[in-house]
PDB file of C-alpha atoms in Angstrom:
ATOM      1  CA  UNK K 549     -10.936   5.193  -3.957  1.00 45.00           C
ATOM      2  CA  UNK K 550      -8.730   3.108  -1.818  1.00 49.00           C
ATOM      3  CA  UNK K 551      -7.804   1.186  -5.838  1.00 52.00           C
ATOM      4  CA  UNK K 552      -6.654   4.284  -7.225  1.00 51.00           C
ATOM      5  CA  UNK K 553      -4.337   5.400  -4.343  1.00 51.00           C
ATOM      6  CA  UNK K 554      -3.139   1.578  -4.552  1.00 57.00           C
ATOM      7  CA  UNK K 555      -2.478   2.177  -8.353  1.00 53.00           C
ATOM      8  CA  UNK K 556      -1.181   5.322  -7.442  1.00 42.00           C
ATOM      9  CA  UNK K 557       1.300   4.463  -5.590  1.00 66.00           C
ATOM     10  CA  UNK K 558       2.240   1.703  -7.823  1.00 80.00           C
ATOM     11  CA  UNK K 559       0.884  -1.438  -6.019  1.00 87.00           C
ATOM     12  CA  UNK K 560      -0.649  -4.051  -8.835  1.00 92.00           C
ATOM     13  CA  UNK K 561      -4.369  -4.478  -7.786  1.00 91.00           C
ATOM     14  CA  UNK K 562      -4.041  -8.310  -8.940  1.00 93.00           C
ATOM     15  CA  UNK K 563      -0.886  -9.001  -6.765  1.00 94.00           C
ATOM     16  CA  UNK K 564      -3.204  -7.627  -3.883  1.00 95.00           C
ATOM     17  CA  UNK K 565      -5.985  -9.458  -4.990  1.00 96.00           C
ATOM     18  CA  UNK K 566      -3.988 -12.689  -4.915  1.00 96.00           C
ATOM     19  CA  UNK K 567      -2.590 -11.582  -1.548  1.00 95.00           C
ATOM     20  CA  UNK K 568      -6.111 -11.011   0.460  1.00 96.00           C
ATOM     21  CA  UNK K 569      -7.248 -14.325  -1.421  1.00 97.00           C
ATOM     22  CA  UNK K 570      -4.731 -16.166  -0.096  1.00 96.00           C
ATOM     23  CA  UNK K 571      -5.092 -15.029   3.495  1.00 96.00           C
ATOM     24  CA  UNK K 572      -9.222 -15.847   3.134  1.00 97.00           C
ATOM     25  CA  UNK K 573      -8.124 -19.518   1.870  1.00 98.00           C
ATOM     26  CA  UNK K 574      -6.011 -20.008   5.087  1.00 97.00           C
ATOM     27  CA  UNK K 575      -8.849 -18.184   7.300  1.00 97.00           C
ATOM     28  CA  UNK K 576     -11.012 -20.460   6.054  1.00 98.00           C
ATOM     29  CA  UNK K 577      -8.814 -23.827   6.478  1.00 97.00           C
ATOM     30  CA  UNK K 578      -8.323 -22.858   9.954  1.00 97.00           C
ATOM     31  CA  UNK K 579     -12.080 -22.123  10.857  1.00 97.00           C
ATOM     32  CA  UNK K 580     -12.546 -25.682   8.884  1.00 96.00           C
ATOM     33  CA  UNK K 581      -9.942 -27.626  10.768  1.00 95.00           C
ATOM     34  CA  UNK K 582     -11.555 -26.580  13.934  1.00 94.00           C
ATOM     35  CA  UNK K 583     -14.521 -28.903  13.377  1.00 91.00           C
ATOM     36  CA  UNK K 584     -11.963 -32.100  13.383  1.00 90.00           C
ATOM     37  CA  UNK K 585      -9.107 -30.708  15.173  1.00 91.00           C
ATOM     38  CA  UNK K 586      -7.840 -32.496  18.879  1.00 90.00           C
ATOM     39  CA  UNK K 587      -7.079 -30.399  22.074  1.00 91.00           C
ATOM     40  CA  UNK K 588      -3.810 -29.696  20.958  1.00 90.00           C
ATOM     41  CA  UNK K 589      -4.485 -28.679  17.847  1.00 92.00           C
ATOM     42  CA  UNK K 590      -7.653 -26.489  18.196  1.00 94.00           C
ATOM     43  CA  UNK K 591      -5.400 -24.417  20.351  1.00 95.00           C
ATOM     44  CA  UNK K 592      -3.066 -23.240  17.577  1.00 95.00           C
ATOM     45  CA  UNK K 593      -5.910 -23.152  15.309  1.00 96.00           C
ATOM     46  CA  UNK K 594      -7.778 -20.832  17.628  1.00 97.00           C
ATOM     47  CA  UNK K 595      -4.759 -18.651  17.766  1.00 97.00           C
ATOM     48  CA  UNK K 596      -3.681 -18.413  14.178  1.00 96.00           C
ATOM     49  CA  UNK K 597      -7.387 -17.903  13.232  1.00 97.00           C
ATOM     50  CA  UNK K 598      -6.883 -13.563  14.376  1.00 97.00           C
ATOM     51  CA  UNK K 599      -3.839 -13.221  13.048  1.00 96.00           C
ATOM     52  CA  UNK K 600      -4.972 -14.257   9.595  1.00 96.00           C
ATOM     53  CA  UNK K 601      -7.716 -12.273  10.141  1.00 97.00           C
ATOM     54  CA  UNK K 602      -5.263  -9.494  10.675  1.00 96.00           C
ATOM     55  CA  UNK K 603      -3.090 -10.172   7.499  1.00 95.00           C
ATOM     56  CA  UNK K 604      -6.390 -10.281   5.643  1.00 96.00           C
ATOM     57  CA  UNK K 605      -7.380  -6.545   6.747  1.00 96.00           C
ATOM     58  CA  UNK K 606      -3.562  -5.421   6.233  1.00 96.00           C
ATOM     59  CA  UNK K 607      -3.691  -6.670   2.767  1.00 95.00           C
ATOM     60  CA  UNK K 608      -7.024  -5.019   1.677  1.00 95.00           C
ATOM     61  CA  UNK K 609      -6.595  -2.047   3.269  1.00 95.00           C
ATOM     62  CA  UNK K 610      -3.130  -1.501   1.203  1.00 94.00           C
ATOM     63  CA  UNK K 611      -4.610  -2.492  -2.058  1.00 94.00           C
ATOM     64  CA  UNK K 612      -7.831  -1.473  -1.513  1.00 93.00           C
ATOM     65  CA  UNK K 613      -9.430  -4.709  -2.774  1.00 93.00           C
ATOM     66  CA  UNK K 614     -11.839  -6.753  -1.189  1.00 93.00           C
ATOM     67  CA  UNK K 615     -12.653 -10.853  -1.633  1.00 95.00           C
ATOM     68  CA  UNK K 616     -15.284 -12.137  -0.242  1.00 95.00           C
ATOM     69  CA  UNK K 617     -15.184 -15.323  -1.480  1.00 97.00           C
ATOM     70  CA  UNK K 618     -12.891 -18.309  -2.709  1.00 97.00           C
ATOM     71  CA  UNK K 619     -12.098 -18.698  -6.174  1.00 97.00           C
ATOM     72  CA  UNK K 620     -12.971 -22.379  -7.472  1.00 98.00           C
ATOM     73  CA  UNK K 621      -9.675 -23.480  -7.533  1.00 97.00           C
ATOM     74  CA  UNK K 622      -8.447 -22.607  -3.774  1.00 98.00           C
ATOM     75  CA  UNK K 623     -12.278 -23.930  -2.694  1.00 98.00           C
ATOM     76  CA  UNK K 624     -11.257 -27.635  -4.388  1.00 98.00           C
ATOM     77  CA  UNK K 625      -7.873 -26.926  -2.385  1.00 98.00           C
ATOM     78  CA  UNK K 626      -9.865 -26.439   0.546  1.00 98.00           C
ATOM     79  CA  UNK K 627     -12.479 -29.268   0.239  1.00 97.00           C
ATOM     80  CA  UNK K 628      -9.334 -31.433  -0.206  1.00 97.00           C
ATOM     81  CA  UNK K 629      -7.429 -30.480   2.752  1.00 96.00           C
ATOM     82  CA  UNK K 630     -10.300 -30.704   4.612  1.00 95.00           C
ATOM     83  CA  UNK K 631     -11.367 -34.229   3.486  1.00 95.00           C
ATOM     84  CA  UNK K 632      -7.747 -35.578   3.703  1.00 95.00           C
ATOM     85  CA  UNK K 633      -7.971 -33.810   7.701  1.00 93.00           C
ATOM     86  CA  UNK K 634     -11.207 -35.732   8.115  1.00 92.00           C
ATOM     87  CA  UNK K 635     -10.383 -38.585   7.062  1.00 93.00           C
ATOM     88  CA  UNK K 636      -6.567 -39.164   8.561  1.00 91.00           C
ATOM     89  CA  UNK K 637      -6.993 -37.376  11.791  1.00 84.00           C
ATOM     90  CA  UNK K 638      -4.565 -35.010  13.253  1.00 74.00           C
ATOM     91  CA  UNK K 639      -2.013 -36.715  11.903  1.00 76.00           C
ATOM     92  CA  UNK K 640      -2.450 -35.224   8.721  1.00 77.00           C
TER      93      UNK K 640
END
């Protein structure tokens, strides 16, 4: 229901689509980064991690779209950025 008022009110369903998928992709980095993150860094981590969990909600709630999971193309961007984190440090 939530679609059709989106499409009603003239909001493109794949724009929003593309919008909530790209605030799961930086939920997820963040809750990934935790695992190799230093004092400094876990703290800004920890505090970005509920305000993309905020944009998330704000974006499916407008466009009534929900993603669940990563698409295979932002989860090889993510295993990436991960493995680079992992393997430089928190210098990277």
């Amino acid at each position: 229901m939530a679609s059709a008022a989106a499409g009603a009110a003239g909001l493109d369903p794949e724009l929003g689509r593309g919008l909530v998928a790209d605030e799961l992709f930086d939920l997820t980095l963040y809750r990934e980064l935790l695992a190799v993150a230093g004092p400094s860094e876990r703290q800004v981590l920890e505090e970005l991690i509920p305000v993309e969990t905020r944009h998330r909600e704000f974006w499916q709630d407008l466009f009534g779209v929900k993603v669940e999971r990563l698409d295979l193309g932002r989860r090889v961007k993510l295993s990436f950025l991960v493995g680079v984190c992992r393997l430089l440090g928190p210098t990277a």
